[in-house]
CSV table of C-alpha atoms and ligand atoms in Angstrom, one decimal:
chain,number,residue,atom,x,y,z
A,18,MET,CA,64.4,14.4,24.4
A,19,ILE,CA,63.5,12.4,21.0
A,20,GLY,CA,60.4,14.4,20.9
A,21,SER,CA,61.4,17.7,20.9
A,22,PHE,CA,63.1,16.9,17.6
A,23,ILE,CA,59.9,15.4,15.9
A,24,LYS,CA,58.1,18.8,14.3
A,25,LYS,CA,54.5,18.0,14.4
A,26,LYS,CA,53.3,17.9,10.7
A,27,LYS,CA,50.4,20.2,9.9
A,28,LYS,CA,47.3,18.1,8.8
A,29,GLU,CA,47.0,18.7,5.0
A,30,ILE,CA,43.4,19.8,4.4
A,31,VAL,CA,42.3,18.5,0.9
A,32,LEU,CA,38.9,19.8,-0.2
A,33,ASP,CA,36.4,17.6,-2.0
A,34,LYS,CA,36.1,19.3,-5.3
A,35,GLU,CA,32.5,17.9,-5.9
A,36,ASN,CA,31.3,19.2,-2.7
A,37,ILE,CA,32.1,22.9,-2.7
A,38,PRO,CA,29.5,25.1,-1.0
A,39,GLU,CA,27.7,27.3,-3.6
A,40,HIS,CA,26.9,30.2,-1.2
A,41,ILE,CA,29.0,31.2,2.0
A,42,ALA,CA,28.1,33.9,4.2
A,43,ILE,CA,30.5,35.5,6.8
A,44,ILE,CA,29.9,37.7,9.7
A,45,MET,CA,33.0,39.7,9.7
A,46,ASP,CA,33.5,39.9,13.4
A,47,GLY,CA,36.3,40.7,15.7
A,48,ASN,CA,38.0,43.7,14.2
A,49,GLY,CA,37.7,46.1,17.3
A,50,ARG,CA,39.4,43.3,19.5
A,51,TRP,CA,42.1,42.7,17.0
A,52,ALA,CA,43.1,46.5,17.1
A,53,ARG,CA,42.7,46.4,21.0
A,54,LYS,CA,45.1,43.8,21.2
A,55,ARG,CA,47.8,45.9,19.2
A,56,ASN,CA,46.9,49.0,21.1
A,57,LEU,CA,45.4,50.5,17.6
A,58,PRO,CA,42.2,52.5,17.3
A,59,ARG,CA,39.2,50.3,16.3
A,60,THR,CA,39.2,51.8,12.6
A,61,MET,CA,42.6,50.1,12.1
A,62,GLY,CA,40.9,46.7,12.9
A,63,HIS,CA,38.2,47.6,10.2
A,64,ARG,CA,41.1,48.6,7.7
A,65,ALA,CA,42.7,45.2,8.5
A,66,GLY,CA,39.3,43.9,8.0
A,67,VAL,CA,39.4,45.1,4.3
A,68,GLU,CA,42.7,42.9,3.6
A,69,ALA,CA,40.8,39.8,4.9
A,70,ILE,CA,38.2,40.6,2.4
A,71,ARG,CA,40.5,40.9,-0.5
A,72,ARG,CA,42.4,37.4,0.4
A,73,VAL,CA,39.0,35.8,1.1
A,74,LEU,CA,37.4,36.8,-2.0
A,75,LYS,CA,40.3,35.6,-4.1
A,76,GLU,CA,40.5,32.4,-2.6
A,77,ALA,CA,36.8,31.9,-2.5
A,78,ASP,CA,36.7,32.6,-6.4
A,79,LYS,CA,39.7,30.1,-6.9
A,80,ILE,CA,37.8,27.4,-5.0
A,81,GLY,CA,34.8,27.6,-7.0
A,82,ILE,CA,32.3,29.3,-4.5
A,83,LYS,CA,29.6,31.3,-6.6
A,84,TYR,CA,28.2,33.4,-3.8
A,85,LEU,CA,30.3,35.2,-1.1
A,86,THR,CA,28.0,37.4,1.4
A,87,LEU,CA,29.8,39.6,3.6
A,88,TYR,CA,28.0,41.1,6.7
A,89,ALA,CA,29.9,44.7,6.8
A,90,PHE,CA,27.3,46.9,8.5
A,91,SER,CA,24.2,46.2,10.1
A,92,THR,CA,20.9,48.4,10.8
A,93,GLU,CA,22.2,48.3,14.5
A,94,ASN,CA,25.8,49.4,13.6
A,95,TRP,CA,24.5,53.0,13.6
A,96,LYS,CA,24.5,52.9,17.4
A,97,ARG,CA,28.3,53.0,17.3
A,98,PRO,CA,30.3,56.3,17.9
A,99,LYS,CA,30.1,58.7,15.1
A,100,ASP,CA,33.6,58.7,14.1
A,101,GLU,CA,33.4,54.7,13.7
A,102,VAL,CA,30.6,54.9,11.7
A,103,SER,CA,32.0,57.5,9.2
A,104,ALA,CA,35.2,55.5,9.3
A,105,LEU,CA,33.1,52.5,8.0
A,106,MET,CA,31.3,54.4,5.3
A,107,ASN,CA,34.9,56.1,4.1
A,108,LEU,CA,36.4,52.6,4.0
A,109,LEU,CA,33.6,51.4,1.5
A,110,VAL,CA,34.0,54.5,-0.7
A,111,GLU,CA,37.9,53.9,-0.6
A,112,TYR,CA,37.5,50.1,-1.4
A,113,PHE,CA,35.4,50.8,-4.5
A,114,LYS,CA,37.4,53.9,-5.9
A,115,LYS,CA,40.5,51.4,-5.4
A,116,GLU,CA,39.2,48.2,-6.4
A,117,LEU,CA,36.2,48.3,-8.7
A,118,ALA,CA,38.5,48.1,-12.0
A,119,GLU,CA,40.4,45.1,-10.5
A,120,LEU,CA,37.1,43.4,-9.4
A,121,ASN,CA,35.5,44.2,-12.8
A,122,LYS,CA,38.3,42.7,-14.9
A,123,ASN,CA,38.1,39.7,-12.5
A,124,GLY,CA,34.4,39.1,-13.6
A,125,VAL,CA,33.2,39.8,-10.0
A,126,VAL,CA,29.3,40.8,-9.7
A,127,ILE,CA,28.7,43.3,-7.0
A,128,ARG,CA,25.4,43.0,-5.2
A,129,ILE,CA,24.2,44.7,-2.0
A,130,SER,CA,21.8,43.6,0.4
A,131,GLY,CA,20.8,46.3,2.7
A,132,ASP,CA,18.9,49.9,2.7
A,133,ILE,CA,21.5,52.1,1.0
A,134,THR,CA,19.4,55.2,0.6
A,135,LYS,CA,20.4,55.7,4.2
A,136,LEU,CA,24.2,55.9,3.5
A,137,PRO,CA,26.0,59.1,3.0
A,138,LYS,CA,25.6,60.2,-0.9
A,139,ILE,CA,29.1,59.3,-2.0
A,140,ALA,CA,28.7,55.7,-0.4
A,141,GLU,CA,25.2,55.2,-1.9
A,142,GLU,CA,26.7,56.6,-5.3
A,143,GLU,CA,29.7,54.5,-5.2
A,144,ILE,CA,27.8,51.6,-4.7
A,145,ILE,CA,25.0,52.3,-7.4
A,146,LYS,CA,28.1,52.6,-9.7
A,147,ALA,CA,29.9,49.3,-8.7
A,148,VAL,CA,26.6,47.4,-9.0
A,149,GLU,CA,25.9,48.8,-12.6
A,150,ILE,CA,29.2,48.3,-13.8
A,151,THR,CA,29.7,44.4,-12.7
A,152,LYS,CA,26.1,43.5,-13.2
A,153,ASN,CA,26.7,41.5,-16.6
A,154,ASN,CA,30.0,39.6,-15.3
A,155,LYS,CA,29.9,36.1,-15.0
A,156,GLY,CA,32.2,35.6,-12.0
A,157,ILE,CA,31.7,35.3,-8.4
A,158,VAL,CA,28.9,37.2,-6.8
A,159,LEU,CA,30.3,39.5,-3.9
A,160,ASN,CA,27.2,40.4,-1.9
A,161,LEU,CA,28.0,42.9,0.5
A,162,ALA,CA,25.4,43.3,3.5
A,163,PHE,CA,25.6,47.1,4.3
A,164,ASN,CA,22.9,48.6,6.3
A,165,TYR,CA,21.4,45.4,6.3
A,166,GLY,CA,19.1,43.4,9.0
A,167,GLY,CA,17.3,40.3,8.8
A,168,ARG,CA,14.1,41.4,10.3
A,169,ASP,CA,14.2,44.8,8.5
A,170,GLU,CA,14.7,42.8,5.3
A,171,ILE,CA,11.4,40.3,6.1
A,172,LEU,CA,9.2,43.4,7.0
A,173,ARG,CA,10.1,45.2,3.8
A,174,ALA,CA,9.3,42.0,1.7
A,175,VAL,CA,6.0,41.7,3.7
A,176,LYS,CA,5.1,45.5,3.2
A,177,THR,CA,6.0,44.9,-0.8
A,178,ILE,CA,3.9,42.0,-1.0
A,179,ALA,CA,0.9,43.7,0.9
A,180,GLU,CA,1.1,46.4,-1.6
A,181,ASP,CA,1.3,44.1,-4.6
A,182,TYR,CA,-1.7,42.3,-3.3
A,183,LYS,CA,-3.8,45.7,-2.8
A,184,ASN,CA,-2.9,46.5,-6.5
A,185,ASN,CA,-4.0,43.1,-7.5
A,186,LYS,CA,-0.4,42.1,-8.6
A,187,ILE,CA,-0.5,39.0,-6.6
A,188,ASN,CA,-2.9,36.5,-5.3
A,189,LEU,CA,-2.8,34.7,-1.8
A,190,ASP,CA,-2.4,31.6,-2.8
A,191,GLU,CA,0.4,32.4,-5.3
A,192,ILE,CA,2.6,33.3,-2.0
A,193,ASP,CA,5.0,30.7,-1.2
A,194,GLU,CA,8.5,30.3,0.0
A,195,ASP,CA,9.9,30.7,-3.5
A,196,LYS,CA,7.8,33.7,-4.2
A,197,PHE,CA,8.6,35.4,-0.8
A,198,SER,CA,12.2,35.0,-1.4
A,199,ASN,CA,12.0,37.0,-4.5
A,200,TYR,CA,11.0,39.9,-2.3
A,201,LEU,CA,14.3,39.8,-0.3
A,202,TYR,CA,17.4,41.5,-1.0
A,203,THR,CA,19.0,38.3,-1.9
A,204,CYS,CA,16.6,37.8,-4.8
A,205,ASN,CA,18.1,34.9,-7.2
A,206,ILE,CA,20.8,34.3,-4.6
A,207,PRO,CA,20.4,30.7,-3.2
A,208,ASP,CA,20.5,30.3,0.5
A,209,PRO,CA,23.8,30.1,2.2
A,210,ASP,CA,24.9,26.7,2.5
A,211,LEU,CA,27.5,27.7,5.2
A,212,ILE,CA,27.7,30.8,7.4
A,213,ILE,CA,31.2,31.6,9.2
A,214,ARG,CA,31.6,33.7,12.3
A,215,PRO,CA,35.1,34.3,13.7
A,216,SER,CA,35.9,36.0,16.7
A,217,GLY,CA,34.7,33.6,19.2
A,218,GLU,CA,31.0,34.7,19.2
A,219,GLN,CA,28.2,32.1,18.4
A,220,ARG,CA,25.0,34.0,17.5
A,221,ILE,CA,23.2,35.1,14.2
A,222,SER,CA,23.0,38.9,15.0
A,223,ASN,CA,20.1,39.6,12.7
A,224,PHE,CA,22.1,38.1,9.8
A,225,LEU,CA,20.2,36.5,6.8
A,226,LEU,CA,17.2,35.2,9.1
A,227,TRP,CA,15.0,34.0,6.5
A,228,GLN,CA,17.9,32.2,4.3
A,229,CYS,CA,19.8,30.7,7.2
A,230,ALA,CA,16.8,28.1,7.6
A,231,TYR,CA,19.2,25.2,6.6
A,232,SER,CA,22.8,26.5,6.5
A,233,GLU,CA,25.5,25.0,8.6
A,234,PHE,CA,27.2,27.1,10.8
A,235,TRP,CA,31.1,27.4,11.4
A,236,TYR,CA,32.7,29.3,14.4
A,237,SER,CA,36.3,29.9,15.2
A,238,ASP,CA,38.4,32.2,17.8
A,239,ILE,CA,40.2,33.9,15.0
A,240,CYS,CA,39.5,37.7,14.6
A,241,TRP,CA,38.1,38.6,11.2
A,242,PRO,CA,41.6,40.7,10.2
A,243,ASP,CA,43.7,37.5,10.7
A,244,PHE,CA,41.0,35.3,8.7
A,245,ASN,CA,43.2,33.7,5.8
A,246,GLU,CA,43.0,31.2,3.1
A,247,GLU,CA,43.8,28.5,5.6
A,248,HIS,CA,40.8,29.2,7.6
A,249,LEU,CA,38.3,29.1,4.7
A,250,HIS,CA,39.7,25.6,3.8
A,251,MET,CA,39.3,24.6,7.3
A,252,ALA,CA,35.6,26.0,7.3
A,253,ILE,CA,34.8,24.1,4.0
A,254,TYR,CA,36.4,21.0,4.8
A,255,ASP,CA,34.3,20.8,8.1
A,256,PHE,CA,31.2,21.8,5.8
A,257,GLN,CA,32.0,18.8,3.8
A,258,HIS,CA,32.0,16.3,6.4
A,259,ARG,CA,28.4,17.5,7.8
A,260,ASN,CA,25.4,15.4,7.2
A,261,ARG,CA,22.7,17.8,5.8
A,262,ARG,CA,19.3,16.4,6.3
A,263,TYR,CA,16.9,19.4,5.7
A,264,GLY,CA,14.5,17.8,8.0
A,265,GLY,CA,14.6,14.2,6.6
A,266,ILE,CA,16.5,11.5,8.1
B,314,FPP,C1,32.5,43.7,13.3
B,314,FPP,O1,33.7,43.7,14.5
B,314,FPP,C2,32.8,44.4,12.3
B,314,FPP,C3,32.1,45.4,11.7
B,314,FPP,C4,30.9,46.0,12.2
B,314,FPP,C5,32.4,45.9,10.4
B,314,FPP,C6,33.1,45.2,9.4
B,314,FPP,C7,33.6,45.9,8.2
B,314,FPP,C8,34.6,45.7,7.5
B,314,FPP,C9,35.4,44.6,7.9
B,314,FPP,C10,35.2,46.6,6.6
B,314,FPP,C11,34.0,47.1,5.6
B,314,FPP,C12,34.5,47.5,4.4
B,314,FPP,C13,33.9,47.1,3.1
B,314,FPP,C14,34.7,47.6,2.0
B,314,FPP,C15,33.0,46.3,2.9
B,314,FPP,P1,33.7,44.5,15.7
B,314,FPP,O2,33.9,46.0,15.4
B,314,FPP,O3,32.1,44.6,16.1
B,314,FPP,O4,34.7,43.9,16.4
B,314,FPP,P2,34.7,43.8,18.2
B,314,FPP,O5,33.5,42.6,18.4
B,314,FPP,O6,36.2,42.9,18.3
B,314,FPP,O7,34.6,44.8,18.7
């Protein structure tokens, strides 16, 4: 049969360099399912997830993305079994111990969204060190959401604004959307243009609730540990063919 001799040619994805999203945020989902399919412990899925972080960060930087936010540990993830929680904390520490010098050499700026004071001391210290060492770099901003929850972030902002109001540091008429954004963990980071969620789930899971107001969403069935450069290109390609109207026509 002639058809069997014709190999299907893969469609080449050509990105429009003039329309690269400035900020991409990713819900790194599916590590557990990836591991289960391979009869591996869930923690191996998270470890493979760190490999995907390396790939995607490098490619995002190459493409010209300015901000990459990764949802690594939510305020709800404390409900997981103790050994999974501590494996995730250890992975974070290991990541910075192994990669900080390289990240710094490549000009990456590390930012954290989330309450790191509740993390084990060693994880908190590694984060503070990474943020401090990279703060004056000029490259891509890697914003890791760790012990992060969107509702928690908004509540904190509201409480701090209330304090500032009580202490006469802010007037009521000064509080607008821009001012409010300054009270969030993502202060000075533009809202995400594109939010990616792999693994087949299609929900926001308490991620960037304020910031996602006009984000485009991209879902896929790929589990995060399998996510690669090509998937990132596919997501950006789709994004470039959306019509963003911000409520206009
Ligand atoms: C969701 O998949 C994933 C997480 C809760 C953890 C993501 C963390 C990493 C990829 C590594 C963190 C490390 C650093 C260096 C930031 P899941 O476990 O819920 O997967 P499942 O839905 O298939 O069970």
